[in-house]
Short mmCIF file of C-alpha atoms in Angstrom, two decimals:
data_model
loop_
_atom_site.label_atom_id
_atom_site.label_comp_id
_atom_site.label_asym_id
_atom_site.label_seq_id
_atom_site.Cartn_x
_atom_site.Cartn_y
_atom_site.Cartn_z
CA MET E 236 -24.48 193.75 -20.22
CA MET E 237 -26.95 190.93 -21.55
CA LYS E 238 -25.92 187.70 -23.24
CA VAL E 239 -27.24 186.94 -26.57
CA LEU E 240 -26.95 183.40 -28.10
CA THR E 241 -26.07 182.93 -31.84
CA PHE E 242 -26.50 180.10 -33.94
CA GLY E 243 -25.75 179.36 -37.69
CA ILE E 244 -24.50 182.50 -39.79
CA ALA E 245 -24.98 184.69 -36.95
CA LYS E 246 -22.37 182.61 -35.00
CA ASP E 247 -20.06 183.13 -37.84
CA ILE E 248 -20.70 187.01 -38.02
CA VAL E 249 -20.41 187.49 -34.10
CA GLY E 250 -17.35 185.23 -34.09
CA GLY E 251 -18.69 182.82 -31.18
CA PRO E 252 -21.65 181.30 -29.66
CA GLU E 253 -22.68 184.46 -27.97
CA MET E 254 -22.47 188.17 -27.88
CA ASP E 255 -22.72 190.88 -25.22
CA ILE E 256 -25.11 193.70 -25.69
CA PRO E 257 -25.80 196.64 -23.41
CA TYR E 258 -28.78 196.19 -21.47
CA SER E 259 -31.36 198.91 -20.12
CA GLU E 260 -34.27 198.13 -17.90
CA GLY E 261 -37.58 197.52 -20.12
CA MET E 262 -35.59 197.07 -23.13
CA SER E 263 -37.53 195.96 -26.26
CA VAL E 264 -36.70 193.32 -28.61
CA LEU E 265 -36.64 196.23 -31.33
CA ALA E 266 -34.21 198.25 -29.29
CA LEU E 267 -31.92 194.83 -28.95
CA LYS E 268 -32.20 194.42 -32.66
CA LYS E 269 -31.00 197.84 -33.27
CA ALA E 270 -28.08 197.49 -30.90
CA VAL E 271 -27.37 194.28 -32.63
CA LEU E 272 -27.04 195.99 -36.15
CA GLU E 273 -25.21 198.88 -34.87
CA LYS E 274 -22.40 196.32 -33.43
CA TYR E 275 -22.31 194.08 -36.53
CA PRO E 276 -23.82 195.81 -39.46
CA GLN E 277 -23.27 192.40 -41.56
CA PHE E 278 -26.67 191.39 -40.03
CA GLU E 279 -28.35 193.93 -42.49
CA LYS E 280 -27.37 191.88 -45.46
CA LEU E 281 -29.45 188.71 -44.25
CA ASN E 282 -32.67 187.99 -45.48
CA SER E 283 -34.24 188.27 -42.07
CA LEU E 284 -33.11 188.60 -38.29
CA ALA E 285 -35.56 187.37 -35.80
CA ILE E 286 -35.12 187.22 -32.01
CA ALA E 287 -36.32 184.37 -29.62
CA VAL E 288 -36.90 185.18 -26.12
CA ASN E 289 -37.40 181.96 -24.04
CA ASN E 290 -37.63 179.72 -26.78
CA GLU E 291 -40.34 181.54 -28.63
CA TYR E 292 -40.35 183.99 -31.56
CA ALA E 293 -40.59 187.57 -29.97
CA ASP E 294 -42.38 190.48 -31.31
CA ASP E 295 -40.71 193.84 -31.60
CA ASN E 296 -42.58 195.42 -28.57
CA LEU E 297 -41.81 192.92 -26.02
CA GLN E 298 -39.85 193.93 -23.18
CA ILE E 299 -36.83 191.72 -22.29
CA THR E 300 -35.81 191.08 -18.65
CA PRO E 301 -32.36 190.22 -17.33
CA GLN E 302 -33.29 186.57 -16.71
CA ASP E 303 -34.39 186.02 -20.18
CA GLU E 304 -32.69 183.63 -22.66
CA VAL E 305 -32.31 185.87 -25.81
CA VAL E 306 -31.29 184.31 -29.14
CA LEU E 307 -30.51 185.74 -32.43
CA ILE E 308 -32.23 183.70 -35.14
CA PRO E 309 -31.08 184.29 -38.67
CA PRO E 310 -32.99 182.72 -41.83
CA VAL E 311 -33.61 179.28 -40.74
CA SER E 312 -32.83 176.53 -43.36
CA GLY E 313 -33.91 172.92 -41.76
CA GLY E 314 -35.40 169.99 -43.42
CA MET R 146 -52.57 164.42 -28.87
CA GLU R 147 -49.62 164.35 -26.00
CA ASN R 148 -48.55 160.65 -26.46
CA CYS R 149 -49.46 160.70 -30.20
CA ILE R 150 -46.68 162.89 -31.22
CA ASP R 151 -43.01 162.02 -31.37
CA ILE R 152 -40.50 164.81 -31.77
CA GLN R 153 -36.84 164.06 -31.89
CA ILE R 154 -33.66 165.95 -32.78
CA SER R 155 -30.74 163.53 -33.04
CA ASP R 156 -27.04 163.38 -34.02
CA LYS R 157 -27.31 160.01 -35.09
CA PRO R 158 -28.80 158.41 -38.37
CA LEU R 159 -32.55 158.79 -38.56
CA SER R 160 -34.74 155.38 -38.87
CA GLU R 161 -37.65 155.59 -40.90
CA GLN R 162 -38.59 152.17 -39.44
CA THR R 163 -38.69 153.82 -36.19
CA CYS R 164 -41.05 156.47 -37.27
CA LEU R 165 -43.29 154.09 -38.86
CA GLU R 166 -43.53 152.06 -35.75
CA PHE R 167 -44.34 154.89 -33.90
CA VAL R 168 -47.22 156.20 -36.13
CA ALA R 169 -48.66 152.46 -36.45
CA HIS R 170 -52.25 152.80 -35.51
CA PRO R 171 -55.07 149.99 -36.02
CA GLY R 172 -57.48 152.91 -37.18
CA ALA R 173 -55.00 154.12 -39.88
CA GLY R 174 -55.77 153.93 -43.25
CA GLY R 175 -53.12 155.95 -44.70
CA ILE R 176 -49.85 156.75 -43.61
CA VAL R 177 -47.63 159.43 -45.29
CA ASN R 178 -43.85 159.85 -45.09
CA PHE R 179 -41.72 162.50 -46.07
CA ILE R 180 -38.09 162.08 -46.31
CA GLY R 181 -35.59 164.75 -46.81
CA THR R 182 -32.15 163.54 -47.90
CA VAL R 183 -29.00 165.45 -48.66
CA ARG R 184 -28.84 166.20 -52.42
CA ASN R 185 -25.44 165.91 -54.19
CA GLN R 186 -25.98 169.56 -55.94
CA THR R 187 -27.38 172.87 -55.36
CA GLN R 188 -28.15 175.06 -58.48
CA GLY R 189 -25.49 172.95 -60.28
CA LYS R 190 -22.77 173.12 -57.57
CA ALA R 191 -21.60 169.87 -56.24
CA VAL R 192 -22.32 169.13 -52.46
CA ILE R 193 -19.49 167.55 -50.63
CA LYS R 194 -21.09 167.16 -47.10
CA LEU R 195 -23.68 169.46 -45.16
CA GLU R 196 -23.91 170.58 -41.43
CA PHE R 197 -27.28 171.01 -39.42
CA GLU R 198 -26.97 173.26 -36.44
CA ALA R 199 -30.09 173.49 -34.34
CA TYR R 200 -31.28 175.74 -31.33
CA ILE R 201 -32.41 172.42 -29.85
CA SER R 202 -34.78 173.54 -27.06
CA MET R 203 -36.51 176.01 -29.16
CA ALA R 204 -36.78 173.71 -32.27
CA ILE R 205 -38.18 170.71 -30.39
CA SER R 206 -40.98 173.27 -29.23
CA GLU R 207 -41.64 174.57 -32.90
CA MET R 208 -41.75 171.10 -34.08
CA ARG R 209 -44.31 170.06 -31.38
CA LYS R 210 -46.17 173.41 -32.42
CA ILE R 211 -46.44 171.93 -35.96
CA ALA R 212 -47.65 168.77 -34.93
CA GLU R 213 -50.14 170.09 -32.74
CA LEU R 214 -51.46 172.64 -35.32
CA ALA R 215 -51.69 169.91 -37.82
CA SER R 216 -53.61 167.98 -35.38
CA GLN R 217 -56.08 170.71 -35.10
CA LYS R 218 -56.36 170.89 -38.93
CA TRP R 219 -56.65 167.23 -39.92
CA PRO R 220 -57.79 164.15 -37.78
CA ILE R 221 -54.35 163.03 -37.13
CA GLN R 222 -54.07 159.67 -35.23
CA LYS R 223 -50.16 159.80 -34.81
CA MET R 224 -47.21 161.96 -36.05
CA ALA R 225 -43.71 161.79 -35.92
CA ILE R 226 -40.99 164.60 -36.90
CA HIS R 227 -37.41 163.67 -36.54
CA HIS R 228 -34.63 166.10 -37.55
CA ARG R 229 -31.10 165.29 -38.08
CA VAL R 230 -28.38 167.72 -36.65
CA GLY R 231 -24.22 167.44 -36.85
CA THR R 232 -22.33 166.39 -40.35
CA LEU R 233 -24.22 164.59 -43.14
CA ALA R 234 -23.09 163.07 -46.30
CA VAL R 235 -24.98 163.03 -49.61
CA GLY R 236 -27.88 160.50 -49.49
CA GLU R 237 -28.14 160.81 -45.68
CA ILE R 238 -31.65 161.50 -44.19
CA ALA R 239 -32.09 165.04 -42.98
CA VAL R 240 -35.67 165.07 -41.86
CA ILE R 241 -38.64 162.50 -41.56
CA ILE R 242 -42.33 163.47 -40.97
CA SER R 243 -44.72 160.52 -40.48
CA VAL R 244 -48.48 161.17 -40.32
CA ALA R 245 -51.12 158.52 -39.65
CA CYS R 246 -54.71 159.44 -40.50
CA PRO R 247 -57.74 157.28 -40.77
CA HIS R 248 -57.90 158.43 -44.56
CA ARG R 249 -55.06 159.24 -47.01
CA LYS R 250 -55.82 162.86 -48.11
CA ALA R 251 -55.76 164.27 -44.79
CA ALA R 252 -52.26 162.35 -44.13
CA PHE R 253 -50.91 164.04 -47.55
CA GLU R 254 -52.01 167.39 -46.72
CA ALA R 255 -50.76 167.16 -42.87
CA CYS R 256 -47.57 165.85 -43.94
CA SER R 257 -46.97 168.44 -46.73
CA PHE R 258 -48.05 171.10 -44.24
CA ALA R 259 -45.75 170.18 -41.65
CA ILE R 260 -42.62 170.01 -44.03
CA ASP R 261 -43.27 173.37 -45.43
CA THR R 262 -43.80 175.07 -41.78
CA LEU R 263 -40.85 173.42 -40.65
CA LYS R 264 -38.80 174.74 -43.18
CA GLU R 265 -40.06 178.28 -42.16
CA THR R 266 -40.23 178.27 -38.62
CA VAL R 267 -37.88 175.71 -37.04
CA PRO R 268 -34.76 177.32 -35.72
CA ILE R 269 -32.09 174.87 -37.60
CA TRP R 270 -29.56 176.04 -39.80
CA LYS R 271 -28.14 174.18 -42.81
CA LYS R 272 -24.43 174.60 -44.02
CA GLU R 273 -23.50 173.60 -47.37
CA PHE R 274 -20.03 172.42 -48.16
CA PHE R 275 -18.64 172.82 -51.69
CA GLU R 276 -15.29 172.19 -53.51
CA ASN R 277 -14.10 175.76 -52.80
CA GLY R 278 -16.17 176.98 -49.88
CA ALA R 279 -19.30 176.59 -47.46
CA VAL R 280 -22.66 178.50 -47.41
CA TRP R 281 -25.27 179.00 -44.86
CA ILE R 282 -28.39 178.17 -46.89
CA ALA R 283 -31.09 180.84 -47.32
CA ALA R 284 -29.17 183.27 -45.16
CA HIS R 285 -28.75 186.01 -47.91
CA PRO R 286 -30.73 187.13 -50.68
CA MET O 192 -37.42 155.59 -66.71
CA GLU O 193 -37.16 151.84 -67.18
CA ASN O 194 -34.70 150.97 -64.52
CA CYS O 195 -36.13 153.67 -62.08
CA ILE O 196 -39.42 151.86 -61.69
CA ASP O 197 -39.81 149.09 -59.32
CA ILE O 198 -43.36 147.24 -59.32
CA GLN O 199 -43.95 144.42 -57.32
CA ILE O 200 -46.96 142.28 -56.20
CA SER O 201 -46.28 139.99 -53.24
CA ASP O 202 -48.01 137.56 -51.05
CA LYS O 203 -44.96 138.09 -48.46
CA PRO O 204 -45.07 141.14 -46.08
CA LEU O 205 -43.88 144.58 -47.99
CA SER O 206 -40.86 146.39 -46.66
CA GLU O 207 -40.74 150.14 -46.63
CA GLN O 208 -37.07 149.83 -46.12
CA THR O 209 -36.82 147.92 -49.32
CA CYS O 210 -38.74 150.76 -51.41
CA LEU O 211 -36.75 153.43 -49.53
CA GLU O 212 -33.48 151.85 -50.69
CA PHE O 213 -34.59 151.44 -54.27
CA VAL O 214 -35.64 154.96 -54.50
CA ALA O 215 -32.81 156.64 -52.94
CA HIS O 216 -31.04 158.88 -55.44
CA PRO O 217 -28.00 161.21 -55.25
CA GLY O 218 -30.09 164.29 -56.60
CA ALA O 219 -33.22 163.34 -54.50
CA GLY O 220 -34.35 166.29 -52.34
CA GLY O 221 -37.81 164.81 -51.36
CA ILE O 222 -38.95 161.30 -50.93
CA VAL O 223 -42.66 160.79 -50.43
CA ASN O 224 -43.96 157.45 -49.30
CA PHE O 225 -47.70 156.42 -49.09
CA ILE O 226 -48.33 153.26 -46.75
CA GLY O 227 -51.76 151.93 -46.77
CA THR O 228 -52.62 149.60 -43.93
CA VAL O 229 -55.38 147.14 -43.03
CA ARG O 230 -57.70 149.58 -40.63
CA ASN O 231 -59.47 147.63 -37.79
CA GLN O 232 -63.10 148.97 -38.82
CA THR O 233 -65.01 150.02 -41.93
CA GLN O 234 -67.95 152.12 -41.29
CA GLY O 235 -68.10 151.24 -37.57
CA LYS O 236 -68.13 147.33 -38.23
CA ALA O 237 -64.99 145.54 -36.76
CA VAL O 238 -62.57 144.06 -39.58
CA ILE O 239 -61.08 140.82 -38.44
CA LYS O 240 -58.89 140.23 -41.36
CA LEU O 241 -58.76 140.94 -45.10
CA GLU O 242 -57.76 139.35 -48.49
CA PHE O 243 -56.62 140.68 -51.72
CA GLU O 244 -56.82 139.05 -54.94
CA ALA O 245 -54.96 140.01 -57.97
CA TYR O 246 -55.19 139.55 -61.64
CA ILE O 247 -51.31 139.81 -61.34
CA SER O 248 -50.26 140.32 -65.02
CA MET O 249 -52.54 143.12 -65.64
CA ALA O 250 -52.22 144.58 -62.33
CA ILE O 251 -48.42 144.74 -62.68
CA SER O 252 -48.96 146.37 -66.22
CA GLU O 253 -51.48 148.94 -64.74
CA MET O 254 -49.18 149.75 -61.77
CA ARG O 255 -46.21 150.39 -64.32
CA LYS O 256 -48.60 152.57 -66.34
CA ILE O 257 -49.20 154.64 -63.37
CA ALA O 258 -45.45 155.27 -62.76
CA GLU O 259 -44.82 155.98 -66.42
CA LEU O 260 -47.63 158.18 -66.55
CA ALA O 261 -46.63 159.95 -62.97
CA SER O 262 -42.97 160.34 -64.69
CA GLN O 263 -44.29 162.32 -67.67
CA LYS O 264 -46.21 164.76 -65.43
CA TRP O 265 -43.62 165.16 -62.71
CA PRO O 266 -39.71 164.93 -62.46
CA ILE O 267 -39.51 161.73 -60.90
CA GLN O 268 -36.11 160.29 -60.34
CA LYS O 269 -37.08 156.82 -58.76
CA MET O 270 -40.57 155.34 -57.82
CA ALA O 271 -41.68 152.09 -56.36
CA ILE O 272 -45.11 150.58 -56.10
CA HIS O 273 -45.51 147.57 -54.15
CA HIS O 274 -48.99 145.98 -53.33
CA ARG O 275 -49.50 142.86 -51.23
CA VAL O 276 -52.08 140.07 -52.06
CA GLY O 277 -53.39 137.06 -50.10
CA THR O 278 -54.41 137.31 -46.16
CA LEU O 279 -53.51 140.22 -43.97
CA ALA O 280 -54.39 141.11 -40.55
CA VAL O 281 -55.29 144.47 -39.02
CA GLY O 282 -52.25 146.94 -39.31
CA GLU O 283 -50.62 144.99 -42.11
CA ILE O 284 -49.20 146.98 -45.14
CA ALA O 285 -51.41 146.55 -48.39
CA VAL O 286 -49.40 149.13 -50.41
CA ILE O 287 -46.37 151.30 -50.45
CA ILE O 288 -45.90 153.86 -52.97
CA SER O 289 -42.22 155.69 -52.67
CA VAL O 290 -41.47 158.48 -54.94
CA ALA O 291 -38.20 160.22 -55.20
CA CYS O 292 -37.96 163.80 -56.84
CA PRO O 293 -35.41 166.58 -56.72
CA HIS O 294 -38.13 168.95 -54.88
CA ARG O 295 -40.75 167.70 -52.40
CA LYS O 296 -43.82 169.29 -54.01
CA ALA O 297 -43.66 166.98 -57.12
CA ALA O 298 -43.01 164.13 -54.89
CA PHE O 299 -46.15 164.67 -52.93
CA GLU O 300 -48.35 165.30 -56.02
CA ALA O 301 -46.76 162.33 -57.92
CA CYS O 302 -47.54 160.01 -54.96
CA SER O 303 -50.76 161.10 -54.17
CA PHE O 304 -51.61 160.86 -57.80
CA ALA O 305 -50.20 157.30 -57.85
CA ILE O 306 -52.32 156.03 -54.78
CA ASP O 307 -55.63 157.67 -56.22
CA THR O 308 -55.03 156.02 -59.83
CA LEU O 309 -54.23 152.74 -58.25
CA LYS O 310 -57.35 152.53 -56.49
CA GLU O 311 -59.25 153.40 -59.73
CA THR O 312 -57.58 151.12 -62.20
CA VAL O 313 -55.57 148.30 -60.95
CA PRO O 314 -57.31 144.86 -61.15
CA ILE O 315 -56.88 144.01 -57.18
CA TRP O 316 -59.90 143.08 -55.28
CA LYS O 317 -60.31 143.41 -51.29
CA LYS O 318 -62.59 141.28 -49.47
CA GLU O 319 -62.96 142.51 -45.86
CA PHE O 320 -63.95 139.91 -43.13
CA PHE O 321 -66.34 140.86 -40.52
CA GLU O 322 -67.58 138.85 -37.21
CA ASN O 323 -70.56 137.84 -39.31
CA GLY O 324 -69.77 137.58 -42.81
CA ALA O 325 -67.33 138.97 -45.50
CA VAL O 326 -67.64 141.58 -48.32
CA TRP O 327 -65.92 142.44 -51.59
CA ILE O 328 -65.23 146.36 -51.11
CA ALA O 329 -66.83 148.51 -53.70
CA ALA O 330 -68.46 145.88 -55.49
CA HIS O 331 -71.75 147.08 -54.90
CA PRO O 332 -73.48 150.57 -54.90
CA MET Y 294 -67.12 128.45 -76.44
CA MET Y 295 -64.74 130.89 -75.03
CA LYS Y 296 -63.19 130.93 -71.75
CA VAL Y 297 -63.42 134.03 -69.66
CA LEU Y 298 -61.38 134.36 -66.40
CA THR Y 299 -63.05 135.81 -63.21
CA PHE Y 300 -61.57 137.41 -59.96
CA GLY Y 301 -63.08 138.99 -56.91
CA ILE Y 302 -66.90 138.90 -56.67
CA ALA Y 303 -67.12 137.88 -60.29
CA LYS Y 304 -65.47 134.47 -59.04
CA ASP Y 305 -68.29 134.21 -56.41
CA ILE Y 306 -70.99 135.10 -58.91
CA VAL Y 307 -69.65 132.58 -61.38
CA GLY Y 308 -68.78 130.01 -58.85
CA GLY Y 309 -65.44 129.56 -60.02
CA PRO Y 310 -62.33 130.99 -61.66
CA GLU Y 311 -63.70 130.90 -65.12
CA MET Y 312 -66.74 130.62 -67.17
CA ASP Y 313 -67.55 129.62 -70.64
CA ILE Y 314 -69.33 131.75 -73.27
CA PRO Y 315 -70.61 131.14 -76.71
CA TYR Y 316 -68.15 132.63 -79.01
CA SER Y 317 -69.01 133.65 -82.63
CA GLU Y 318 -66.26 135.10 -85.10
CA GLY Y 319 -65.80 138.80 -84.80
CA MET Y 320 -67.59 139.13 -81.48
CA SER Y 321 -67.37 142.47 -79.56
CA VAL Y 322 -66.67 143.10 -76.18
CA LEU Y 323 -70.15 144.71 -75.89
CA ALA Y 324 -71.56 141.28 -77.28
CA LEU Y 325 -69.67 139.42 -74.63
CA LYS Y 326 -70.84 141.54 -71.89
CA LYS Y 327 -74.37 140.97 -72.90
CA ALA Y 328 -73.86 137.20 -72.85
CA VAL Y 329 -72.23 137.41 -69.31
CA LEU Y 330 -75.17 139.34 -67.99
CA GLU Y 331 -77.80 137.15 -69.62
CA LYS Y 332 -76.17 133.97 -68.04
CA TYR Y 333 -75.60 135.77 -64.53
CA PRO Y 334 -78.02 138.56 -64.08
CA GLN Y 335 -76.41 139.16 -60.81
CA PHE Y 336 -73.83 141.26 -62.58
CA GLU Y 337 -76.25 143.75 -63.13
CA LYS Y 338 -76.00 144.82 -59.57
CA LEU Y 339 -72.33 145.37 -59.50
CA ASN Y 340 -71.16 149.07 -59.69
CA SER Y 341 -69.46 148.42 -62.79
CA LEU Y 342 -68.25 145.60 -65.11
CA ALA Y 343 -65.15 145.85 -67.32
CA ILE Y 344 -63.71 143.48 -69.74
CA ALA Y 345 -59.90 142.97 -70.02
CA VAL Y 346 -58.38 141.65 -73.30
CA ASN Y 347 -54.81 140.65 -73.31
CA ASN Y 348 -54.15 142.45 -69.73
CA GLU Y 349 -55.56 145.86 -71.24
CA TYR Y 350 -59.10 147.20 -70.56
CA ALA Y 351 -61.04 146.88 -73.50
CA ASP Y 352 -63.47 149.20 -75.48
CA ASP Y 353 -67.10 147.87 -75.88
CA ASN Y 354 -66.29 147.86 -79.68
CA LEU Y 355 -63.19 145.96 -79.65
CA GLN Y 356 -63.59 142.42 -81.54
CA ILE Y 357 -62.44 139.48 -79.64
CA THR Y 358 -60.37 136.78 -81.32
CA PRO Y 359 -60.30 132.96 -80.10
CA GLN Y 360 -56.56 133.40 -78.66
CA ASP Y 361 -57.24 136.43 -76.45
CA GLU Y 362 -57.16 136.36 -72.93
CA VAL Y 363 -60.44 137.71 -71.62
CA VAL Y 364 -61.10 138.68 -68.06
CA LEU Y 365 -64.33 140.02 -66.15
CA ILE Y 366 -62.96 143.10 -64.20
CA PRO Y 367 -65.57 143.90 -61.47
CA PRO Y 368 -65.10 147.14 -59.57
CA VAL Y 369 -61.42 147.19 -58.24
CA SER Y 370 -60.73 147.78 -54.61
CA GLY Y 371 -56.76 147.69 -54.14
CA GLY Y 372 -54.69 149.96 -52.09
#
């Protein structure tokens, strides 16, 4: 399992500041997104859902390693 | 540009004076400040208060990227971007962006670019509280 | 708009805080400030100090016209234009223009319009002092 | 004679904060400008020379009355 951090509405949907997702070696960001959507279909209703890996927006094809800090980024609304 | 950029996220009230003092530069001819404040209504619904939550480490990194990118596009001498987090009342300052340039046109363009980009890329989330509920802004269509 | 416009010409240092407090408005979503400071050089020549002279009654009237015209073009909630006169050192503030609007784009456009127009129409004259002389800016081709 | 106020470089050219110009009834702003240029040809070298009458920029064909406050406006440089 890997830990995925949540903020904003993602924290409300998940019911806490993090969630666990089954991890498989070489897992891509796209695969992670699919796993998140499967567990919490409410994410489908958001305007967007990005993934940050180690403080950077991650492309769908980036491979996640177990040491990475992985964060769900729902639509931002700062400023 | 390293010492010419000041990025801050704070749960204390922001100070325009602090930003202005940071961007002061003897060669500056124009300083443009953008100050975003909490509005009392959104689409006609009265806003009671507002909460900002940030993924702080990444938000700092994305704000710095904006300042660095702006510095490549315009001849910026000094730039400060301060964002508030936590609970804010109507009228309080949510964000300050200050840009000093030799000439004013560049300062206007860079400041406008910075706030536009901040609203698109920086992982900070705003929750508005109304009489009968609360909404995470921009989350849903 | 009468009570929403604050026009001042002063021989004392200008205060950004004063302008910001004046333009504060519960419905404001974006405040844009332009701050013009005295630069340390003009076309490579070191500036020692600067003097502003104003035809005060007409300058006040022209500054008010700018604010009123801007208020017709953009949905301005509050606007302050303060200009300094007398002797200024490098780094001191010559002018502050603060504009509060419900949305930021209008505030940027109105503030930029106001400083551009002020430089064209308001009867204020700047004399720059160099090591070896002084020049009334913009007087000659 | 009518009094014309001066500021900025106009004050330097005239050598003081005002100058006297012969006044004739119904005198236009254009006629005033010509009288000023005749007395002080240095004004020709400026980027521009406007006339304000009672705190407003005046058109060349405006007629000046003896009660008007008339001011030479050399190129402005505020801000």
